[in-house]
């Protein structure tokens, strides 16, 4: 066999393999809209000149850029969290029909990239099943710092439902939400039930903390929150930097323990405290606080808390205005009713006992 024949056969083999790898498109599938949870959307900072910079998630200068661009303060008059740098506004990219923002959160990361995967594996698998971006597969990213009932976010979600419905030829939508994304959708359903019923066929909620995630949130407000474990965490935003961000995020307060829910196991905030006996001998005592008491303890711990931004000392205690706002959000969530025409699937684990208990049960 000549070299030329070998080359032709090699090209034919390559073309056959390439053809086999072309994803199958199944036009009969109903459209799917993926909604992420907290920290699950790429965020971009836009300056006054219109220049964009990805600030969540990134490796290089991640901690610095978070402090400069994402640190924010809550405006009780609007219910919105505004970046400390008023010249900056935060946006979510809409590329790939909303999927880009919720796929791989740091597209530039090469080594250890699975640590920043969000819906990536699900998107890849669904494309193998025949879903097509822009026809039957879509994403909804959002600024997860904001309240789950912020009208601006819910208006965008309404527009997304309508656009997905239209792009798929008038087919009703299957929603898949993860974690806090379930609260956002539940808020929308409660406040815009007619729109929800018009466009949604089914809803799959994965690990949705419908009654709060008290352990995780208590820890986050007191100590910060880490989204990446292991050596990769050294390159990302520190827990301390995250704590300063979380204190002014209404979405976090909306994940505190529901005050009206009858807990099978009451979530407790447990704190080790130093104690001295009459002889001056030190010992450690573990104190436990139920949800209402836990909030008071967190308020006390953060009463003199502040951050320094651009040389300015900014007081940052636990925000009582956000507590009031979050209570109103929980009241709205408690009144949500699922339309009879919509199928609902609540997927959660029940055997993993952890101090970061999350309550998934709806009613």
GROMACS .gro file of C-alpha atoms in nm:
model
  363
    1UNK     CA    1   0.000   0.000   0.000
    2UNK     CA    2   0.139   0.337  -0.101
    3UNK     CA    3   0.192   0.630   0.132
    4UNK     CA    4  -0.084   0.814  -0.057
    5UNK     CA    5  -0.331   0.530   0.002
    6UNK     CA    6  -0.239   0.526   0.371
    7UNK     CA    7  -0.302   0.898   0.390
    8UNK     CA    8  -0.641   0.869   0.215
    9UNK     CA    9  -0.748   0.588   0.449
   10UNK     CA   10  -0.637   0.793   0.751
   11UNK     CA   11  -0.838   1.093   0.629
   12UNK     CA   12  -1.143   0.874   0.565
   13UNK     CA   13  -1.115   0.730   0.917
   14UNK     CA   14  -1.081   1.078   1.068
   15UNK     CA   15  -1.387   1.201   0.874
   16UNK     CA   16  -1.590   0.899   0.987
   17UNK     CA   17  -1.497   0.954   1.353
   18UNK     CA   18  -1.569   1.327   1.325
   19UNK     CA   19  -1.908   1.249   1.171
   20UNK     CA   20  -1.990   1.006   1.448
   21UNK     CA   21  -1.908   1.275   1.707
   22UNK     CA   22  -2.159   1.521   1.565
   23UNK     CA   23  -2.421   1.545   1.839
   24UNK     CA   24  -2.759   1.396   1.763
   25UNK     CA   25  -3.036   1.654   1.757
   26UNK     CA   26  -3.380   1.536   1.863
   27UNK     CA   27  -3.636   1.805   1.768
   28UNK     CA   28  -3.914   1.620   1.950
   29UNK     CA   29  -3.768   1.698   2.294
   30UNK     CA   30  -3.937   1.953   2.517
   31UNK     CA   31  -3.719   2.253   2.607
   32UNK     CA   32  -3.519   2.254   2.930
   33UNK     CA   33  -3.417   2.563   3.126
   34UNK     CA   34  -3.136   2.526   3.381
   35UNK     CA   35  -3.131   2.760   3.683
   36UNK     CA   36  -2.826   2.755   3.915
   37UNK     CA   37  -2.792   2.827   4.286
   38UNK     CA   38  -2.578   3.067   4.485
   39UNK     CA   39  -2.240   3.127   4.327
   40UNK     CA   40  -2.349   2.944   4.014
   41UNK     CA   41  -2.345   3.227   3.760
   42UNK     CA   42  -2.056   3.409   3.596
   43UNK     CA   43  -2.063   3.776   3.701
   44UNK     CA   44  -1.905   4.057   3.502
   45UNK     CA   45  -1.822   4.407   3.627
   46UNK     CA   46  -1.899   4.684   3.380
   47UNK     CA   47  -1.743   5.028   3.429
   48UNK     CA   48  -1.870   5.366   3.311
   49UNK     CA   49  -1.693   5.325   2.977
   50UNK     CA   50  -1.867   4.993   2.915
   51UNK     CA   51  -1.558   4.778   2.971
   52UNK     CA   52  -1.638   4.429   3.101
   53UNK     CA   53  -1.431   4.216   3.335
   54UNK     CA   54  -1.520   3.877   3.476
   55UNK     CA   55  -1.511   3.901   3.855
   56UNK     CA   56  -1.681   3.571   3.944
   57UNK     CA   57  -1.516   3.326   3.907
   58UNK     CA   58  -1.150   3.387   3.824
   59UNK     CA   59  -0.802   3.286   3.941
   60UNK     CA   60  -0.572   3.584   3.886
   61UNK     CA   61  -0.639   3.859   4.142
   62UNK     CA   62  -0.963   3.687   4.241
   63UNK     CA   63  -0.963   3.809   4.602
   64UNK     CA   64  -0.871   4.166   4.508
   65UNK     CA   65  -1.129   4.191   4.232
   66UNK     CA   66  -1.402   4.056   4.459
   67UNK     CA   67  -1.328   4.325   4.717
   68UNK     CA   68  -1.309   4.596   4.452
   69UNK     CA   69  -1.608   4.498   4.239
   70UNK     CA   70  -1.844   4.266   4.430
   71UNK     CA   71  -1.843   4.403   4.782
   72UNK     CA   72  -2.178   4.574   4.815
   73UNK     CA   73  -2.430   4.743   5.042
   74UNK     CA   74  -2.804   4.683   5.067
   75UNK     CA   75  -3.048   4.960   4.976
   76UNK     CA   76  -3.362   4.905   5.184
   77UNK     CA   77  -3.566   5.142   4.965
   78UNK     CA   78  -3.520   4.924   4.656
   79UNK     CA   79  -3.432   4.586   4.805
   80UNK     CA   80  -3.123   4.580   4.586
   81UNK     CA   81  -2.759   4.527   4.675
   82UNK     CA   82  -2.533   4.786   4.509
   83UNK     CA   83  -2.156   4.753   4.465
   84UNK     CA   84  -1.955   4.972   4.704
   85UNK     CA   85  -1.790   5.121   4.396
   86UNK     CA   86  -2.091   5.303   4.251
   87UNK     CA   87  -1.918   5.331   3.913
   88UNK     CA   88  -1.945   4.955   3.873
   89UNK     CA   89  -2.254   4.758   3.776
   90UNK     CA   90  -2.270   4.380   3.776
   91UNK     CA   91  -2.412   4.190   3.478
   92UNK     CA   92  -2.449   3.826   3.376
   93UNK     CA   93  -2.342   3.722   3.022
   94UNK     CA   94  -2.618   3.591   2.796
   95UNK     CA   95  -2.394   3.400   2.550
   96UNK     CA   96  -2.505   3.055   2.432
   97UNK     CA   97  -2.868   3.128   2.521
   98UNK     CA   98  -2.775   3.175   2.887
   99UNK     CA   99  -2.573   2.852   2.915
  100UNK     CA  100  -2.227   3.015   2.906
  101UNK     CA  101  -2.279   3.181   3.245
  102UNK     CA  102  -2.371   2.857   3.423
  103UNK     CA  103  -2.149   2.605   3.243
  104UNK     CA  104  -1.785   2.643   3.348
  105UNK     CA  105  -1.757   2.939   3.584
  106UNK     CA  106  -1.395   3.015   3.490
  107UNK     CA  107  -1.359   2.932   3.118
  108UNK     CA  108  -0.990   3.032   3.132
  109UNK     CA  109  -0.900   2.768   3.389
  110UNK     CA  110  -0.711   2.476   3.235
  111UNK     CA  111  -0.568   2.283   3.532
  112UNK     CA  112  -0.825   2.167   3.786
  113UNK     CA  113  -1.108   2.297   3.572
  114UNK     CA  114  -1.358   2.051   3.720
  115UNK     CA  115  -1.345   2.260   4.038
  116UNK     CA  116  -1.528   2.539   3.854
  117UNK     CA  117  -1.774   2.320   3.663
  118UNK     CA  118  -2.133   2.400   3.745
  119UNK     CA  119  -2.388   2.263   3.498
  120UNK     CA  120  -2.108   2.160   3.261
  121UNK     CA  121  -2.140   1.782   3.292
  122UNK     CA  122  -2.519   1.799   3.270
  123UNK     CA  123  -2.504   2.019   2.959
  124UNK     CA  124  -2.259   1.779   2.790
  125UNK     CA  125  -2.477   1.479   2.874
  126UNK     CA  126  -2.799   1.645   2.760
  127UNK     CA  127  -2.644   1.737   2.426
  128UNK     CA  128  -2.554   1.369   2.385
  129UNK     CA  129  -2.920   1.287   2.447
  130UNK     CA  130  -3.024   1.512   2.161
  131UNK     CA  131  -3.081   1.851   2.322
  132UNK     CA  132  -2.970   2.152   2.120
  133UNK     CA  133  -2.854   2.485   2.258
  134UNK     CA  134  -3.097   2.759   2.165
  135UNK     CA  135  -3.368   2.515   2.057
  136UNK     CA  136  -3.428   2.278   2.347
  137UNK     CA  137  -3.157   2.370   2.599
  138UNK     CA  138  -3.121   2.706   2.776
  139UNK     CA  139  -2.976   2.860   3.091
  140UNK     CA  140  -3.072   3.140   3.328
  141UNK     CA  141  -2.784   3.304   3.515
  142UNK     CA  142  -2.846   3.582   3.766
  143UNK     CA  143  -2.672   3.804   4.021
  144UNK     CA  144  -2.685   3.569   4.319
  145UNK     CA  145  -2.605   3.854   4.561
  146UNK     CA  146  -2.958   3.985   4.516
  147UNK     CA  147  -3.285   3.887   4.677
  148UNK     CA  148  -3.467   3.592   4.525
  149UNK     CA  149  -3.773   3.815   4.483
  150UNK     CA  150  -3.599   4.119   4.334
  151UNK     CA  151  -3.839   4.243   4.066
  152UNK     CA  152  -3.554   4.305   3.822
  153UNK     CA  153  -3.448   3.940   3.839
  154UNK     CA  154  -3.802   3.805   3.822
  155UNK     CA  155  -3.878   4.024   3.518
  156UNK     CA  156  -3.573   3.879   3.344
  157UNK     CA  157  -3.687   3.528   3.435
  158UNK     CA  158  -4.031   3.600   3.291
  159UNK     CA  159  -3.873   3.721   2.967
  160UNK     CA  160  -3.654   3.410   2.959
  161UNK     CA  161  -3.954   3.179   2.992
  162UNK     CA  162  -4.127   3.357   2.705
  163UNK     CA  163  -3.819   3.349   2.482
  164UNK     CA  164  -3.758   2.976   2.548
  165UNK     CA  165  -4.123   2.900   2.475
  166UNK     CA  166  -4.103   3.091   2.146
  167UNK     CA  167  -3.764   2.950   2.039
  168UNK     CA  168  -3.888   2.592   2.092
  169UNK     CA  169  -4.195   2.643   1.877
  170UNK     CA  170  -4.448   2.694   2.153
  171UNK     CA  171  -4.356   2.396   2.372
  172UNK     CA  172  -4.391   2.419   2.747
  173UNK     CA  173  -4.069   2.416   2.948
  174UNK     CA  174  -3.909   2.167   3.186
  175UNK     CA  175  -3.728   2.360   3.462
  176UNK     CA  176  -3.425   2.216   3.641
  177UNK     CA  177  -3.310   2.420   3.939
  178UNK     CA  178  -3.026   2.366   4.183
  179UNK     CA  179  -3.007   2.482   4.544
  180UNK     CA  180  -3.107   2.849   4.585
  181UNK     CA  181  -3.231   2.855   4.226
  182UNK     CA  182  -3.531   2.667   4.364
  183UNK     CA  183  -3.614   2.961   4.591
  184UNK     CA  184  -3.593   3.204   4.301
  185UNK     CA  185  -3.835   2.994   4.096
  186UNK     CA  186  -4.067   2.946   4.394
  187UNK     CA  187  -4.074   3.325   4.448
  188UNK     CA  188  -4.157   3.371   4.081
  189UNK     CA  189  -4.431   3.110   4.096
  190UNK     CA  190  -4.583   3.277   4.402
  191UNK     CA  191  -4.577   3.629   4.255
  192UNK     CA  192  -4.638   3.545   3.888
  193UNK     CA  193  -4.837   3.222   3.900
  194UNK     CA  194  -5.022   3.287   3.575
  195UNK     CA  195  -4.700   3.329   3.377
  196UNK     CA  196  -4.548   3.024   3.546
  197UNK     CA  197  -4.848   2.807   3.458
  198UNK     CA  198  -4.856   2.936   3.100
  199UNK     CA  199  -4.497   2.838   3.017
  200UNK     CA  200  -4.390   2.560   3.258
  201UNK     CA  201  -4.464   2.191   3.205
  202UNK     CA  202  -4.256   2.042   3.489
  203UNK     CA  203  -4.009   2.150   3.754
  204UNK     CA  204  -3.724   1.942   3.894
  205UNK     CA  205  -3.577   2.098   4.210
  206UNK     CA  206  -3.239   1.954   4.309
  207UNK     CA  207  -3.128   2.015   4.671
  208UNK     CA  208  -3.352   2.320   4.708
  209UNK     CA  209  -3.341   2.459   5.066
  210UNK     CA  210  -3.710   2.544   5.079
  211UNK     CA  211  -3.706   2.592   5.458
  212UNK     CA  212  -3.356   2.736   5.471
  213UNK     CA  213  -2.999   2.617   5.505
  214UNK     CA  214  -2.939   2.745   5.859
  215UNK     CA  215  -2.612   2.569   5.943
  216UNK     CA  216  -2.445   2.668   5.618
  217UNK     CA  217  -2.570   3.026   5.635
  218UNK     CA  218  -2.489   3.076   6.005
  219UNK     CA  219  -2.137   2.957   5.937
  220UNK     CA  220  -2.114   3.177   5.628
  221UNK     CA  221  -2.218   3.493   5.812
  222UNK     CA  222  -1.978   3.425   6.100
  223UNK     CA  223  -1.680   3.275   5.917
  224UNK     CA  224  -1.730   3.317   5.545
  225UNK     CA  225  -1.795   3.056   5.281
  226UNK     CA  226  -1.568   2.848   5.060
  227UNK     CA  227  -1.695   2.720   4.724
  228UNK     CA  228  -1.376   2.536   4.630
  229UNK     CA  229  -1.193   2.282   4.847
  230UNK     CA  230  -0.835   2.157   4.837
  231UNK     CA  231  -0.537   2.325   4.673
  232UNK     CA  232  -0.757   2.513   4.424
  233UNK     CA  233  -0.901   2.722   4.709
  234UNK     CA  234  -0.564   2.899   4.740
  235UNK     CA  235  -0.629   3.068   4.407
  236UNK     CA  236  -0.985   3.175   4.469
  237UNK     CA  237  -1.169   3.414   4.697
  238UNK     CA  238  -1.085   3.376   5.066
  239UNK     CA  239  -1.348   3.291   5.325
  240UNK     CA  240  -1.288   3.628   5.494
  241UNK     CA  241  -1.354   3.817   5.170
  242UNK     CA  242  -1.668   3.610   5.111
  243UNK     CA  243  -1.793   3.690   5.462
  244UNK     CA  244  -1.784   4.063   5.390
  245UNK     CA  245  -1.983   4.004   5.071
  246UNK     CA  246  -2.243   3.776   5.232
  247UNK     CA  247  -2.330   4.017   5.514
  248UNK     CA  248  -2.495   4.251   5.261
  249UNK     CA  249  -2.660   3.986   5.040
  250UNK     CA  250  -3.036   3.946   5.095
  251UNK     CA  251  -3.025   3.607   4.920
  252UNK     CA  252  -2.814   3.479   5.212
  253UNK     CA  253  -3.057   3.603   5.478
  254UNK     CA  254  -3.340   3.438   5.285
  255UNK     CA  255  -3.167   3.106   5.352
  256UNK     CA  256  -3.182   3.144   5.731
  257UNK     CA  257  -3.402   2.891   5.911
  258UNK     CA  258  -3.773   2.936   5.848
  259UNK     CA  259  -3.935   3.058   6.169
  260UNK     CA  260  -4.273   2.897   6.086
  261UNK     CA  261  -4.152   2.551   5.990
  262UNK     CA  262  -4.186   2.261   6.236
  263UNK     CA  263  -3.836   2.116   6.238
  264UNK     CA  264  -3.794   1.747   6.307
  265UNK     CA  265  -3.445   1.826   6.435
  266UNK     CA  266  -3.415   2.190   6.537
  267UNK     CA  267  -3.107   2.345   6.369
  268UNK     CA  268  -2.868   2.478   6.629
  269UNK     CA  269  -2.586   2.729   6.623
  270UNK     CA  270  -2.316   2.578   6.847
  271UNK     CA  271  -2.030   2.789   6.977
  272UNK     CA  272  -1.736   2.692   7.198
  273UNK     CA  273  -1.680   2.953   7.468
  274UNK     CA  274  -1.395   2.992   7.711
  275UNK     CA  275  -1.493   2.972   8.077
  276UNK     CA  276  -1.303   3.040   8.402
  277UNK     CA  277  -1.383   2.865   8.727
  278UNK     CA  278  -1.338   3.020   9.073
  279UNK     CA  279  -0.971   2.920   9.072
  280UNK     CA  280  -0.904   3.086   8.736
  281UNK     CA  281  -0.876   2.756   8.552
  282UNK     CA  282  -0.981   2.774   8.188
  283UNK     CA  283  -1.220   2.532   8.021
  284UNK     CA  284  -1.432   2.521   7.707
  285UNK     CA  285  -1.811   2.510   7.712
  286UNK     CA  286  -2.025   2.426   7.409
  287UNK     CA  287  -2.330   2.653   7.396
  288UNK     CA  288  -2.626   2.587   7.164
  289UNK     CA  289  -2.873   2.839   7.024
  290UNK     CA  290  -3.199   2.779   6.839
  291UNK     CA  291  -3.276   2.980   6.521
  292UNK     CA  292  -3.415   3.297   6.684
  293UNK     CA  293  -3.140   3.300   6.946
  294UNK     CA  294  -2.880   3.224   6.677
  295UNK     CA  295  -2.966   3.543   6.490
  296UNK     CA  296  -2.918   3.745   6.810
  297UNK     CA  297  -2.579   3.582   6.867
  298UNK     CA  298  -2.470   3.659   6.510
  299UNK     CA  299  -2.586   4.019   6.555
  300UNK     CA  300  -2.379   4.044   6.871
  301UNK     CA  301  -2.072   3.890   6.709
  302UNK     CA  302  -2.089   4.134   6.416
  303UNK     CA  303  -2.199   4.443   6.609
  304UNK     CA  304  -1.862   4.619   6.567
  305UNK     CA  305  -1.775   4.462   6.234
  306UNK     CA  306  -1.646   4.685   5.953
  307UNK     CA  307  -1.460   4.675   5.625
  308UNK     CA  308  -1.205   4.915   5.480
  309UNK     CA  309  -1.269   5.001   5.116
  310UNK     CA  310  -1.063   5.259   4.930
  311UNK     CA  311  -0.939   5.392   5.264
  312UNK     CA  312  -1.292   5.432   5.404
  313UNK     CA  313  -1.409   5.250   5.716
  314UNK     CA  314  -1.755   5.110   5.643
  315UNK     CA  315  -1.957   4.963   5.934
  316UNK     CA  316  -2.084   4.617   5.838
  317UNK     CA  317  -2.288   4.460   6.117
  318UNK     CA  318  -2.562   4.206   6.053
  319UNK     CA  319  -2.808   4.411   5.849
  320UNK     CA  320  -3.144   4.444   6.025
  321UNK     CA  321  -3.306   4.591   5.712
  322UNK     CA  322  -3.214   4.274   5.524
  323UNK     CA  323  -3.354   4.061   5.807
  324UNK     CA  324  -3.689   4.238   5.765
  325UNK     CA  325  -3.673   4.200   5.386
  326UNK     CA  326  -3.582   3.831   5.415
  327UNK     CA  327  -3.875   3.765   5.653
  328UNK     CA  328  -4.110   3.914   5.391
  329UNK     CA  329  -3.951   3.688   5.128
  330UNK     CA  330  -4.006   3.382   5.346
  331UNK     CA  331  -4.371   3.485   5.392
  332UNK     CA  332  -4.408   3.501   5.011
  333UNK     CA  333  -4.243   3.161   4.973
  334UNK     CA  334  -4.478   3.008   5.232
  335UNK     CA  335  -4.781   3.114   5.023
  336UNK     CA  336  -4.662   2.961   4.695
  337UNK     CA  337  -4.896   2.710   4.532
  338UNK     CA  338  -4.800   2.478   4.251
  339UNK     CA  339  -5.041   2.490   3.954
  340UNK     CA  340  -5.217   2.155   3.899
  341UNK     CA  341  -5.094   2.146   3.540
  342UNK     CA  342  -4.727   2.148   3.646
  343UNK     CA  343  -4.547   1.831   3.755
  344UNK     CA  344  -4.303   1.882   4.043
  345UNK     CA  345  -4.008   1.664   4.146
  346UNK     CA  346  -3.816   1.744   4.465
  347UNK     CA  347  -3.479   1.566   4.468
  348UNK     CA  348  -3.274   1.567   4.787
  349UNK     CA  349  -3.064   1.346   5.011
  350UNK     CA  350  -3.181   1.231   5.354
  351UNK     CA  351  -2.892   1.028   5.495
  352UNK     CA  352  -2.604   1.276   5.504
  353UNK     CA  353  -2.593   1.409   5.858
  354UNK     CA  354  -2.404   1.738   5.866
  355UNK     CA  355  -2.383   2.053   6.072
  356UNK     CA  356  -2.468   2.239   5.752
  357UNK     CA  357  -2.818   2.089   5.748
  358UNK     CA  358  -3.038   2.195   5.461
  359UNK     CA  359  -3.415   2.152   5.477
  360UNK     CA  360  -3.561   2.057   5.140
  361UNK     CA  361  -3.923   1.982   5.227
  362UNK     CA  362  -4.169   2.221   5.067
  363UNK     CA  363  -4.486   2.216   5.273
   0.00000   0.00000   0.00000
